[in-house]
Amino acid sequence: HVGLSTANFPTPAIINPEEHYHNEVVTHNGTSTASTCTFNLENFEWLALIKNITGANEKWYVMDSLKGTGHYWSTNDTTTPEQSDSNVMSVSGNTFTLGSTLGAKKYLVEFHKLGLAADTASNTSGSINSTATSSNILSGAFVSRYTGTGSNATIGHGLPVAPDFISCKNLVSAGHNDSVYHSSIGATKYLSLYNASAAGTASTIWNNTEPTTSVFSVGTGSTTNGSVAMVAIGWAGVKNYSSFGSIEGNGNANGSFVNLGFEHGKFFAKGIDASSSWWGYDKQTSPNNADLGAIWYDNADPQQSAGRADRVCNGVKFRNANDPNSANTTIYGAWGGRAMT
């Protein structure tokens, strides 16, 4: 017989999620506002997502250190490709500073730590050699920049396991969605971060081929494999830190429960059978137990009060009868988790 004690619990794969994930609300003065990340932004590569949660509608800013802080793209904007702008954010050591491109509003700033900056290199595991790839094998995060070919191909991701979530962006040609792979719907289907559309079916996106422990596959489509500069970001589920899956919504205010096994830092959900927005719930934007405010990946709106979901110590309990808990299949993802103790 083994007594009930935290000493008998299995050691989490990641002891401290703050060493791999930083999520903060910054009140910006509209000119220059500095804050501190929980890991060094010069020693490590990183992926950052920035979105206003107050004020007028404003696009998402997505940045990665492989390209540098002078460039960004948006999940909710297909009219413009990757932009050059040195006044969105700058970094120095653990310090990041929001710049004058952003307004005098509150912004959610989210960082994912990748690999050591000194180790960044081209990944040659696939038929396309990436321009640069960086991955964090502990947190399951990666970013690959590559030049597409327009022909069926594979690209290395640098993780020791197959990713559960991948989003690709055409960085040059205007008018393209961010195409998304999610392990719960498989490689014959795809989603778009730009809109609320149901899951589509096309072999041209992921070449009907599941990711492996070394590469992900792309078809001939320009959203994943245009003959231009491309970027892919992705995650694999890691016990006690991140999780990707699907549930059936019940269309009831006493909503479905998502058992993550940990308390999330970030949780997103999207219905895939019909039109449904990408609902994102952040611990920092709703610091109390209830996640009352969602931020949509697919539009420019600030924080919403609809789509309530309660954050509990081992998952998420939906508290609404509509999206993302409508009576259809809902995919989800979470990261930045802290295991129950």
mmCIF file with all atom_site columns, N, CA and C in Angstrom, residues 4-71:
data_model
loop_
_atom_site.group_PDB
_atom_site.id
_atom_site.type_symbol
_atom_site.label_atom_id
_atom_site.label_alt_id
_atom_site.label_comp_id
_atom_site.label_asym_id
_atom_site.label_entity_id
_atom_site.label_seq_id
_atom_site.pdbx_PDB_ins_code
_atom_site.Cartn_x
_atom_site.Cartn_y
_atom_site.Cartn_z
_atom_site.occupancy
_atom_site.B_iso_or_equiv
_atom_site.pdbx_formal_charge
_atom_site.auth_seq_id
_atom_site.auth_comp_id
_atom_site.auth_asym_id
_atom_site.auth_atom_id
_atom_site.pdbx_PDB_model_num
ATOM 1   N N  . LEU A 1 4  ? -1.269  8.315  0.203   1.00 0.00 ? 4  LEU A N  1
ATOM 2   C CA . LEU A 1 4  ? -1.555  9.451  -0.667  1.00 0.00 ? 4  LEU A CA 1
ATOM 3   C C  . LEU A 1 4  ? -0.637  10.604 -0.282  1.00 0.00 ? 4  LEU A C  1
ATOM 4   N N  . SER A 1 5  ? 0.243   10.959 -1.165  1.00 0.00 ? 5  SER A N  1
ATOM 5   C CA . SER A 1 5  ? 1.207   12.019 -0.899  1.00 0.00 ? 5  SER A CA 1
ATOM 6   C C  . SER A 1 5  ? 1.707   12.559 -2.230  1.00 0.00 ? 5  SER A C  1
ATOM 7   N N  . THR A 1 6  ? 1.973   13.870 -2.274  1.00 0.00 ? 6  THR A N  1
ATOM 8   C CA . THR A 1 6  ? 2.509   14.434 -3.511  1.00 0.00 ? 6  THR A CA 1
ATOM 9   C C  . THR A 1 6  ? 3.868   13.836 -3.844  1.00 0.00 ? 6  THR A C  1
ATOM 10  N N  . ALA A 1 7  ? 4.545   13.282 -2.835  1.00 0.00 ? 7  ALA A N  1
ATOM 11  C CA . ALA A 1 7  ? 5.837   12.650 -3.090  1.00 0.00 ? 7  ALA A CA 1
ATOM 12  C C  . ALA A 1 7  ? 5.697   11.399 -3.933  1.00 0.00 ? 7  ALA A C  1
ATOM 13  N N  . ASN A 1 8  ? 4.466   10.825 -3.977  1.00 0.00 ? 8  ASN A N  1
ATOM 14  C CA . ASN A 1 8  ? 4.224   9.620  -4.747  1.00 0.00 ? 8  ASN A CA 1
ATOM 15  C C  . ASN A 1 8  ? 3.682   9.908  -6.143  1.00 0.00 ? 8  ASN A C  1
ATOM 16  N N  . PHE A 1 9  ? 3.445   11.177 -6.457  1.00 0.00 ? 9  PHE A N  1
ATOM 17  C CA . PHE A 1 9  ? 2.949   11.532 -7.774  1.00 0.00 ? 9  PHE A CA 1
ATOM 18  C C  . PHE A 1 9  ? 4.098   11.471 -8.783  1.00 0.00 ? 9  PHE A C  1
ATOM 19  N N  . PRO A 1 10 ? 3.797   11.135 -10.040 1.00 0.00 ? 10 PRO A N  1
ATOM 20  C CA . PRO A 1 10 ? 4.860   11.149 -11.054 1.00 0.00 ? 10 PRO A CA 1
ATOM 21  C C  . PRO A 1 10 ? 5.383   12.565 -11.274 1.00 0.00 ? 10 PRO A C  1
ATOM 22  N N  . THR A 1 11 ? 6.657   12.693 -11.535 1.00 0.00 ? 11 THR A N  1
ATOM 23  C CA . THR A 1 11 ? 7.259   13.997 -11.789 1.00 0.00 ? 11 THR A CA 1
ATOM 24  C C  . THR A 1 11 ? 6.776   14.540 -13.125 1.00 0.00 ? 11 THR A C  1
ATOM 25  N N  . PRO A 1 12 ? 6.241   15.769 -13.162 1.00 0.00 ? 12 PRO A N  1
ATOM 26  C CA . PRO A 1 12 ? 5.777   16.330 -14.436 1.00 0.00 ? 12 PRO A CA 1
ATOM 27  C C  . PRO A 1 12 ? 6.922   16.436 -15.437 1.00 0.00 ? 12 PRO A C  1
ATOM 28  N N  . ALA A 1 13 ? 6.579   16.311 -16.727 1.00 0.00 ? 13 ALA A N  1
ATOM 29  C CA . ALA A 1 13 ? 7.593   16.437 -17.772 1.00 0.00 ? 13 ALA A CA 1
ATOM 30  C C  . ALA A 1 13 ? 8.237   17.817 -17.735 1.00 0.00 ? 13 ALA A C  1
ATOM 31  N N  . ILE A 1 14 ? 7.443   18.826 -17.397 1.00 0.00 ? 14 ILE A N  1
ATOM 32  C CA . ILE A 1 14 ? 7.948   20.183 -17.267 1.00 0.00 ? 14 ILE A CA 1
ATOM 33  C C  . ILE A 1 14 ? 7.660   20.647 -15.853 1.00 0.00 ? 14 ILE A C  1
ATOM 34  N N  . ILE A 1 15 ? 8.690   20.912 -15.075 1.00 0.00 ? 15 ILE A N  1
ATOM 35  C CA . ILE A 1 15 ? 8.504   21.288 -13.680 1.00 0.00 ? 15 ILE A CA 1
ATOM 36  C C  . ILE A 1 15 ? 7.876   22.671 -13.570 1.00 0.00 ? 15 ILE A C  1
ATOM 37  N N  . ASN A 1 16 ? 8.393   23.621 -14.306 1.00 0.00 ? 16 ASN A N  1
ATOM 38  C CA . ASN A 1 16 ? 7.922   24.994 -14.216 1.00 0.00 ? 16 ASN A CA 1
ATOM 39  C C  . ASN A 1 16 ? 7.546   25.502 -15.599 1.00 0.00 ? 16 ASN A C  1
ATOM 40  N N  . PRO A 1 17 ? 6.251   25.603 -15.912 1.00 0.00 ? 17 PRO A N  1
ATOM 41  C CA . PRO A 1 17 ? 5.856   26.041 -17.258 1.00 0.00 ? 17 PRO A CA 1
ATOM 42  C C  . PRO A 1 17 ? 6.321   27.453 -17.578 1.00 0.00 ? 17 PRO A C  1
ATOM 43  N N  . GLU A 1 18 ? 6.577   28.281 -16.555 1.00 0.00 ? 18 GLU A N  1
ATOM 44  C CA . GLU A 1 18 ? 7.010   29.646 -16.814 1.00 0.00 ? 18 GLU A CA 1
ATOM 45  C C  . GLU A 1 18 ? 8.389   29.700 -17.465 1.00 0.00 ? 18 GLU A C  1
ATOM 46  N N  . GLU A 1 19 ? 9.133   28.602 -17.403 1.00 0.00 ? 19 GLU A N  1
ATOM 47  C CA . GLU A 1 19 ? 10.418  28.568 -18.077 1.00 0.00 ? 19 GLU A CA 1
ATOM 48  C C  . GLU A 1 19 ? 10.270  28.375 -19.590 1.00 0.00 ? 19 GLU A C  1
ATOM 49  N N  . HIS A 1 20 ? 9.048   28.059 -20.030 1.00 0.00 ? 20 HIS A N  1
ATOM 50  C CA . HIS A 1 20 ? 8.812   27.768 -21.444 1.00 0.00 ? 20 HIS A CA 1
ATOM 51  C C  . HIS A 1 20 ? 7.708   28.626 -22.065 1.00 0.00 ? 20 HIS A C  1
ATOM 52  N N  . TYR A 1 21 ? 6.886   29.244 -21.223 1.00 0.00 ? 21 TYR A N  1
ATOM 53  C CA . TYR A 1 21 ? 5.711   29.966 -21.713 1.00 0.00 ? 21 TYR A CA 1
ATOM 54  C C  . TYR A 1 21 ? 5.482   31.199 -20.848 1.00 0.00 ? 21 TYR A C  1
ATOM 55  N N  . HIS A 1 22 ? 5.320   32.349 -21.511 1.00 0.00 ? 22 HIS A N  1
ATOM 56  C CA . HIS A 1 22 ? 5.043   33.591 -20.786 1.00 0.00 ? 22 HIS A CA 1
ATOM 57  C C  . HIS A 1 22 ? 3.776   34.205 -21.350 1.00 0.00 ? 22 HIS A C  1
ATOM 58  N N  . ASN A 1 23 ? 2.851   34.559 -20.471 1.00 0.00 ? 23 ASN A N  1
ATOM 59  C CA . ASN A 1 23 ? 1.554   35.088 -20.863 1.00 0.00 ? 23 ASN A CA 1
ATOM 60  C C  . ASN A 1 23 ? 1.237   36.238 -19.922 1.00 0.00 ? 23 ASN A C  1
ATOM 61  N N  . GLU A 1 24 ? 1.063   37.444 -20.479 1.00 0.00 ? 24 GLU A N  1
ATOM 62  C CA . GLU A 1 24 ? 0.930   38.629 -19.628 1.00 0.00 ? 24 GLU A CA 1
ATOM 63  C C  . GLU A 1 24 ? 0.047   39.670 -20.297 1.00 0.00 ? 24 GLU A C  1
ATOM 64  N N  . VAL A 1 25 ? -0.721  40.399 -19.503 1.00 0.00 ? 25 VAL A N  1
ATOM 65  C CA . VAL A 1 25 ? -1.447  41.569 -19.996 1.00 0.00 ? 25 VAL A CA 1
ATOM 66  C C  . VAL A 1 25 ? -0.615  42.805 -19.678 1.00 0.00 ? 25 VAL A C  1
ATOM 67  N N  . VAL A 1 26 ? -0.275  43.577 -20.721 1.00 0.00 ? 26 VAL A N  1
ATOM 68  C CA . VAL A 1 26 ? 0.538   44.780 -20.574 1.00 0.00 ? 26 VAL A CA 1
ATOM 69  C C  . VAL A 1 26 ? -0.335  45.998 -20.867 1.00 0.00 ? 26 VAL A C  1
ATOM 70  N N  . THR A 1 27 ? -0.364  46.936 -19.946 1.00 0.00 ? 27 THR A N  1
ATOM 71  C CA . THR A 1 27 ? -1.051  48.207 -20.174 1.00 0.00 ? 27 THR A CA 1
ATOM 72  C C  . THR A 1 27 ? -0.074  49.151 -20.868 1.00 0.00 ? 27 THR A C  1
ATOM 73  N N  . HIS A 1 28 ? -0.303  49.370 -22.154 1.00 0.00 ? 28 HIS A N  1
ATOM 74  C CA . HIS A 1 28 ? 0.654   50.100 -22.995 1.00 0.00 ? 28 HIS A CA 1
ATOM 75  C C  . HIS A 1 28 ? 0.310   51.582 -23.037 1.00 0.00 ? 28 HIS A C  1
ATOM 76  N N  . ASN A 1 29 ? 1.336   52.432 -22.982 1.00 0.00 ? 29 ASN A N  1
ATOM 77  C CA . ASN A 1 29 ? 1.111   53.873 -23.029 1.00 0.00 ? 29 ASN A CA 1
ATOM 78  C C  . ASN A 1 29 ? 1.034   54.413 -24.454 1.00 0.00 ? 29 ASN A C  1
ATOM 79  N N  . GLY A 1 30 ? 1.184   53.511 -25.436 1.00 0.00 ? 30 GLY A N  1
ATOM 80  C CA . GLY A 1 30 ? 1.095   53.919 -26.832 1.00 0.00 ? 30 GLY A CA 1
ATOM 81  C C  . GLY A 1 30 ? 2.408   54.379 -27.425 1.00 0.00 ? 30 GLY A C  1
ATOM 82  N N  . THR A 1 31 ? 3.451   54.429 -26.616 1.00 0.00 ? 31 THR A N  1
ATOM 83  C CA . THR A 1 31 ? 4.757   54.872 -27.105 1.00 0.00 ? 31 THR A CA 1
ATOM 84  C C  . THR A 1 31 ? 5.829   53.833 -26.837 1.00 0.00 ? 31 THR A C  1
ATOM 85  N N  . SER A 1 32 ? 6.089   53.545 -25.559 1.00 0.00 ? 32 SER A N  1
ATOM 86  C CA . SER A 1 32 ? 7.125   52.593 -25.188 1.00 0.00 ? 32 SER A CA 1
ATOM 87  C C  . SER A 1 32 ? 6.839   52.061 -23.796 1.00 0.00 ? 32 SER A C  1
ATOM 88  N N  . THR A 1 33 ? 6.522   50.776 -23.718 1.00 0.00 ? 33 THR A N  1
ATOM 89  C CA . THR A 1 33 ? 6.204   50.157 -22.431 1.00 0.00 ? 33 THR A CA 1
ATOM 90  C C  . THR A 1 33 ? 6.978   48.859 -22.301 1.00 0.00 ? 33 THR A C  1
ATOM 91  N N  . ALA A 1 34 ? 7.818   48.775 -21.276 1.00 0.00 ? 34 ALA A N  1
ATOM 92  C CA . ALA A 1 34 ? 8.669   47.609 -21.070 1.00 0.00 ? 34 ALA A CA 1
ATOM 93  C C  . ALA A 1 34 ? 8.087   46.674 -20.019 1.00 0.00 ? 34 ALA A C  1
ATOM 94  N N  . SER A 1 35 ? 8.354   45.388 -20.197 1.00 0.00 ? 35 SER A N  1
ATOM 95  C CA . SER A 1 35 ? 7.971   44.386 -19.214 1.00 0.00 ? 35 SER A CA 1
ATOM 96  C C  . SER A 1 35 ? 9.014   43.265 -19.264 1.00 0.00 ? 35 SER A C  1
ATOM 97  N N  . THR A 1 36 ? 8.842   42.258 -18.407 1.00 0.00 ? 36 THR A N  1
ATOM 98  C CA . THR A 1 36 ? 9.865   41.226 -18.250 1.00 0.00 ? 36 THR A CA 1
ATOM 99  C C  . THR A 1 36 ? 9.304   39.848 -18.571 1.00 0.00 ? 36 THR A C  1
ATOM 100 N N  . CYS A 1 37 ? 9.964   39.152 -19.462 1.00 0.00 ? 37 CYS A N  1
ATOM 101 C CA . CYS A 1 37 ? 9.621   37.773 -19.799 1.00 0.00 ? 37 CYS A CA 1
ATOM 102 C C  . CYS A 1 37 ? 10.289  36.830 -18.799 1.00 0.00 ? 37 CYS A C  1
ATOM 103 N N  . THR A 1 38 ? 9.732   35.647 -18.640 1.00 0.00 ? 38 THR A N  1
ATOM 104 C CA . THR A 1 38 ? 10.263  34.692 -17.672 1.00 0.00 ? 38 THR A CA 1
ATOM 105 C C  . THR A 1 38 ? 11.457  33.915 -18.197 1.00 0.00 ? 38 THR A C  1
ATOM 106 N N  . PHE A 1 39 ? 11.841  34.124 -19.465 1.00 0.00 ? 39 PHE A N  1
ATOM 107 C CA . PHE A 1 39 ? 13.066  33.524 -19.986 1.00 0.00 ? 39 PHE A CA 1
ATOM 108 C C  . PHE A 1 39 ? 13.775  34.536 -20.881 1.00 0.00 ? 39 PHE A C  1
ATOM 109 N N  . ASN A 1 40 ? 15.050  34.282 -21.159 1.00 0.00 ? 40 ASN A N  1
ATOM 110 C CA . ASN A 1 40 ? 15.877  35.223 -21.887 1.00 0.00 ? 40 ASN A CA 1
ATOM 111 C C  . ASN A 1 40 ? 15.549  35.194 -23.383 1.00 0.00 ? 40 ASN A C  1
ATOM 112 N N  . LEU A 1 41 ? 15.168  36.336 -23.914 1.00 0.00 ? 41 LEU A N  1
ATOM 113 C CA . LEU A 1 41 ? 14.705  36.435 -25.296 1.00 0.00 ? 41 LEU A CA 1
ATOM 114 C C  . LEU A 1 41 ? 15.838  36.620 -26.297 1.00 0.00 ? 41 LEU A C  1
ATOM 115 N N  . GLU A 1 42 ? 17.066  36.691 -25.803 1.00 0.00 ? 42 GLU A N  1
ATOM 116 C CA . GLU A 1 42 ? 18.222  36.733 -26.697 1.00 0.00 ? 42 GLU A CA 1
ATOM 117 C C  . GLU A 1 42 ? 18.953  35.398 -26.721 1.00 0.00 ? 42 GLU A C  1
ATOM 118 N N  . ASN A 1 43 ? 18.956  34.690 -25.600 1.00 0.00 ? 43 ASN A N  1
ATOM 119 C CA . ASN A 1 43 ? 19.616  33.378 -25.552 1.00 0.00 ? 43 ASN A CA 1
ATOM 120 C C  . ASN A 1 43 ? 18.809  32.307 -26.261 1.00 0.00 ? 43 ASN A C  1
ATOM 121 N N  . PHE A 1 44 ? 17.479  32.469 -26.260 1.00 0.00 ? 44 PHE A N  1
ATOM 122 C CA . PHE A 1 44 ? 16.584  31.476 -26.859 1.00 0.00 ? 44 PHE A CA 1
ATOM 123 C C  . PHE A 1 44 ? 15.818  32.082 -28.021 1.00 0.00 ? 44 PHE A C  1
ATOM 124 N N  . GLU A 1 45 ? 15.495  31.240 -28.990 1.00 0.00 ? 45 GLU A N  1
ATOM 125 C CA . GLU A 1 45 ? 14.535  31.631 -30.022 1.00 0.00 ? 45 GLU A CA 1
ATOM 126 C C  . GLU A 1 45 ? 13.136  31.617 -29.401 1.00 0.00 ? 45 GLU A C  1
ATOM 127 N N  . TRP A 1 46 ? 12.194  32.296 -30.038 1.00 0.00 ? 46 TRP A N  1
ATOM 128 C CA . TRP A 1 46 ? 10.857  32.393 -29.461 1.00 0.00 ? 46 TRP A CA 1
ATOM 129 C C  . TRP A 1 46 ? 9.819   32.710 -30.533 1.00 0.00 ? 46 TRP A C  1
ATOM 130 N N  . LEU A 1 47 ? 8.577   32.452 -30.172 1.00 0.00 ? 47 LEU A N  1
ATOM 131 C CA . LEU A 1 47 ? 7.398   32.837 -30.945 1.00 0.00 ? 47 LEU A CA 1
ATOM 132 C C  . LEU A 1 47 ? 6.554   33.732 -30.055 1.00 0.00 ? 47 LEU A C  1
ATOM 133 N N  . ALA A 1 48 ? 6.074   34.857 -30.589 1.00 0.00 ? 48 ALA A N  1
ATOM 134 C CA . ALA A 1 48 ? 5.258   35.788 -29.808 1.00 0.00 ? 48 ALA A CA 1
ATOM 135 C C  . ALA A 1 48 ? 3.947   36.086 -30.524 1.00 0.00 ? 48 ALA A C  1
ATOM 136 N N  . LEU A 1 49 ? 2.868   36.182 -29.753 1.00 0.00 ? 49 LEU A N  1
ATOM 137 C CA . LEU A 1 49 ? 1.562   36.598 -30.256 1.00 0.00 ? 49 LEU A CA 1
ATOM 138 C C  . LEU A 1 49 ? 1.090   37.772 -29.408 1.00 0.00 ? 49 LEU A C  1
ATOM 139 N N  . ILE A 1 50 ? 0.667   38.849 -30.063 1.00 0.00 ? 50 ILE A N  1
ATOM 140 C CA . ILE A 1 50 ? 0.270   40.075 -29.377 1.00 0.00 ? 50 ILE A CA 1
ATOM 141 C C  . ILE A 1 50 ? -1.115  40.478 -29.870 1.00 0.00 ? 50 ILE A C  1
ATOM 142 N N  . LYS A 1 51 ? -2.022  40.774 -28.928 1.00 0.00 ? 51 LYS A N  1
ATOM 143 C CA . LYS A 1 51 ? -3.387  41.178 -29.316 1.00 0.00 ? 51 LYS A CA 1
ATOM 144 C C  . LYS A 1 51 ? -3.963  42.127 -28.282 1.00 0.00 ? 51 LYS A C  1
ATOM 145 N N  . ASN A 1 52 ? -4.557  43.233 -28.757 1.00 0.00 ? 52 ASN A N  1
ATOM 146 C CA . ASN A 1 52 ? -5.205  44.135 -27.808 1.00 0.00 ? 52 ASN A CA 1
ATOM 147 C C  . ASN A 1 52 ? -6.466  43.495 -27.244 1.00 0.00 ? 52 ASN A C  1
ATOM 148 N N  . ILE A 1 53 ? -6.715  43.729 -25.962 1.00 0.00 ? 53 ILE A N  1
ATOM 149 C CA . ILE A 1 53 ? -7.940  43.213 -25.330 1.00 0.00 ? 53 ILE A CA 1
ATOM 150 C C  . ILE A 1 53 ? -8.887  44.339 -24.939 1.00 0.00 ? 53 ILE A C  1
ATOM 151 N N  . THR A 1 54 ? -8.458  45.597 -25.110 1.00 0.00 ? 54 THR A N  1
ATOM 152 C CA . THR A 1 54 ? -9.317  46.759 -24.896 1.00 0.00 ? 54 THR A CA 1
ATOM 153 C C  . THR A 1 54 ? -9.179  47.686 -26.096 1.00 0.00 ? 54 THR A C  1
ATOM 154 N N  . GLY A 1 55 ? -10.099 48.641 -26.180 1.00 0.00 ? 55 GLY A N  1
ATOM 155 C CA . GLY A 1 55 ? -10.023 49.638 -27.247 1.00 0.00 ? 55 GLY A CA 1
ATOM 156 C C  . GLY A 1 55 ? -10.626 49.169 -28.550 1.00 0.00 ? 55 GLY A C  1
ATOM 157 N N  . ALA A 1 56 ? -10.347 49.922 -29.604 1.00 0.00 ? 56 ALA A N  1
ATOM 158 C CA . ALA A 1 56 ? -10.911 49.633 -30.924 1.00 0.00 ? 56 ALA A CA 1
ATOM 159 C C  . ALA A 1 56 ? -10.307 48.364 -31.505 1.00 0.00 ? 56 ALA A C  1
ATOM 160 N N  . ASN A 1 57 ? -10.997 47.813 -32.501 1.00 0.00 ? 57 ASN A N  1
ATOM 161 C CA . ASN A 1 57 ? -10.509 46.601 -33.167 1.00 0.00 ? 57 ASN A CA 1
ATOM 162 C C  . ASN A 1 57 ? -9.086  46.797 -33.687 1.00 0.00 ? 57 ASN A C  1
ATOM 163 N N  . GLU A 1 58 ? -8.295  45.758 -33.539 1.00 0.00 ? 58 GLU A N  1
ATOM 164 C CA . GLU A 1 58 ? -6.905  45.809 -33.995 1.00 0.00 ? 58 GLU A CA 1
ATOM 165 C C  . GLU A 1 58 ? -6.458  44.396 -34.333 1.00 0.00 ? 58 GLU A C  1
ATOM 166 N N  . LYS A 1 59 ? -5.634  44.264 -35.358 1.00 0.00 ? 59 LYS A N  1
ATOM 167 C CA . LYS A 1 59 ? -5.206  42.953 -35.811 1.00 0.00 ? 59 LYS A CA 1
ATOM 168 C C  . LYS A 1 59 ? -4.272  42.281 -34.813 1.00 0.00 ? 59 LYS A C  1
ATOM 169 N N  . TRP A 1 60 ? -4.073  40.976 -35.029 1.00 0.00 ? 60 TRP A N  1
ATOM 170 C CA . TRP A 1 60 ? -3.070  40.209 -34.304 1.00 0.00 ? 60 TRP A CA 1
ATOM 171 C C  . TRP A 1 60 ? -1.684  40.523 -34.860 1.00 0.00 ? 60 TRP A C  1
ATOM 172 N N  . TYR A 1 61 ? -0.698  40.491 -33.976 1.00 0.00 ? 61 TYR A N  1
ATOM 173 C CA . TYR A 1 61 ? 0.706   40.596 -34.374 1.00 0.00 ? 61 TYR A CA 1
ATOM 174 C C  . TYR A 1 61 ? 1.397   39.295 -33.960 1.00 0.00 ? 61 TYR A C  1
ATOM 175 N N  . VAL A 1 62 ? 1.902   38.570 -34.945 1.00 0.00 ? 62 VAL A N  1
ATOM 176 C CA . VAL A 1 62 ? 2.617   37.318 -34.689 1.00 0.00 ? 62 VAL A CA 1
ATOM 177 C C  . VAL A 1 62 ? 4.057   37.510 -35.140 1.00 0.00 ? 62 VAL A C  1
ATOM 178 N N  . MET A 1 63 ? 4.997   37.239 -34.233 1.00 0.00 ? 63 MET A N  1
ATOM 179 C CA . MET A 1 63 ? 6.415   37.477 -34.514 1.00 0.00 ? 63 MET A CA 1
ATOM 180 C C  . MET A 1 63 ? 7.219   36.261 -34.082 1.00 0.00 ? 63 MET A C  1
ATOM 181 N N  . ASP A 1 64 ? 8.313   35.994 -34.784 1.00 0.00 ? 64 ASP A N  1
ATOM 182 C CA . ASP A 1 64 ? 9.229   34.949 -34.337 1.00 0.00 ? 64 ASP A CA 1
ATOM 183 C C  . ASP A 1 64 ? 10.653  35.442 -34.483 1.00 0.00 ? 64 ASP A C  1
ATOM 184 N N  . SER A 1 65 ? 11.512  35.017 -33.564 1.00 0.00 ? 65 SER A N  1
ATOM 185 C CA . SER A 1 65 ? 12.873  35.529 -33.528 1.00 0.00 ? 65 SER A CA 1
ATOM 186 C C  . SER A 1 65 ? 13.732  35.010 -34.669 1.00 0.00 ? 65 SER A C  1
ATOM 187 N N  . LEU A 1 66 ? 13.280  33.968 -35.378 1.00 0.00 ? 66 LEU A N  1
ATOM 188 C CA . LEU A 1 66 ? 14.040  33.501 -36.536 1.00 0.00 ? 66 LEU A CA 1
ATOM 189 C C  . LEU A 1 66 ? 14.114  34.589 -37.596 1.00 0.00 ? 66 LEU A C  1
ATOM 190 N N  . LYS A 1 67 ? 13.066  35.391 -37.688 1.00 0.00 ? 67 LYS A N  1
ATOM 191 C CA . LYS A 1 67 ? 13.056  36.530 -38.611 1.00 0.00 ? 67 LYS A CA 1
ATOM 192 C C  . LYS A 1 67 ? 13.450  37.816 -37.895 1.00 0.00 ? 67 LYS A C  1
ATOM 193 N N  . GLY A 1 68 ? 13.083  37.926 -36.612 1.00 0.00 ? 68 GLY A N  1
ATOM 194 C CA . GLY A 1 68 ? 13.444  39.104 -35.832 1.00 0.00 ? 68 GLY A CA 1
ATOM 195 C C  . GLY A 1 68 ? 12.249  39.970 -35.508 1.00 0.00 ? 68 GLY A C  1
ATOM 196 N N  . THR A 1 69 ? 12.461  40.891 -34.550 1.00 0.00 ? 69 THR A N  1
ATOM 197 C CA . THR A 1 69 ? 11.361  41.714 -34.053 1.00 0.00 ? 69 THR A CA 1
ATOM 198 C C  . THR A 1 69 ? 10.909  42.777 -35.051 1.00 0.00 ? 69 THR A C  1
ATOM 199 N N  . GLY A 1 70 ? 11.613  42.950 -36.145 1.00 0.00 ? 70 GLY A N  1
ATOM 200 C CA . GLY A 1 70 ? 11.217  43.952 -37.134 1.00 0.00 ? 70 GLY A CA 1
ATOM 201 C C  . GLY A 1 70 ? 10.198  43.458 -38.135 1.00 0.00 ? 70 GLY A C  1
ATOM 202 N N  . HIS A 1 71 ? 9.615   42.269 -37.899 1.00 0.00 ? 71 HIS A N  1
ATOM 203 C CA . HIS A 1 71 ? 8.662   41.696 -38.841 1.00 0.00 ? 71 HIS A CA 1
ATOM 204 C C  . HIS A 1 71 ? 7.507   41.036 -38.085 1.00 0.00 ? 71 HIS A C  1
#
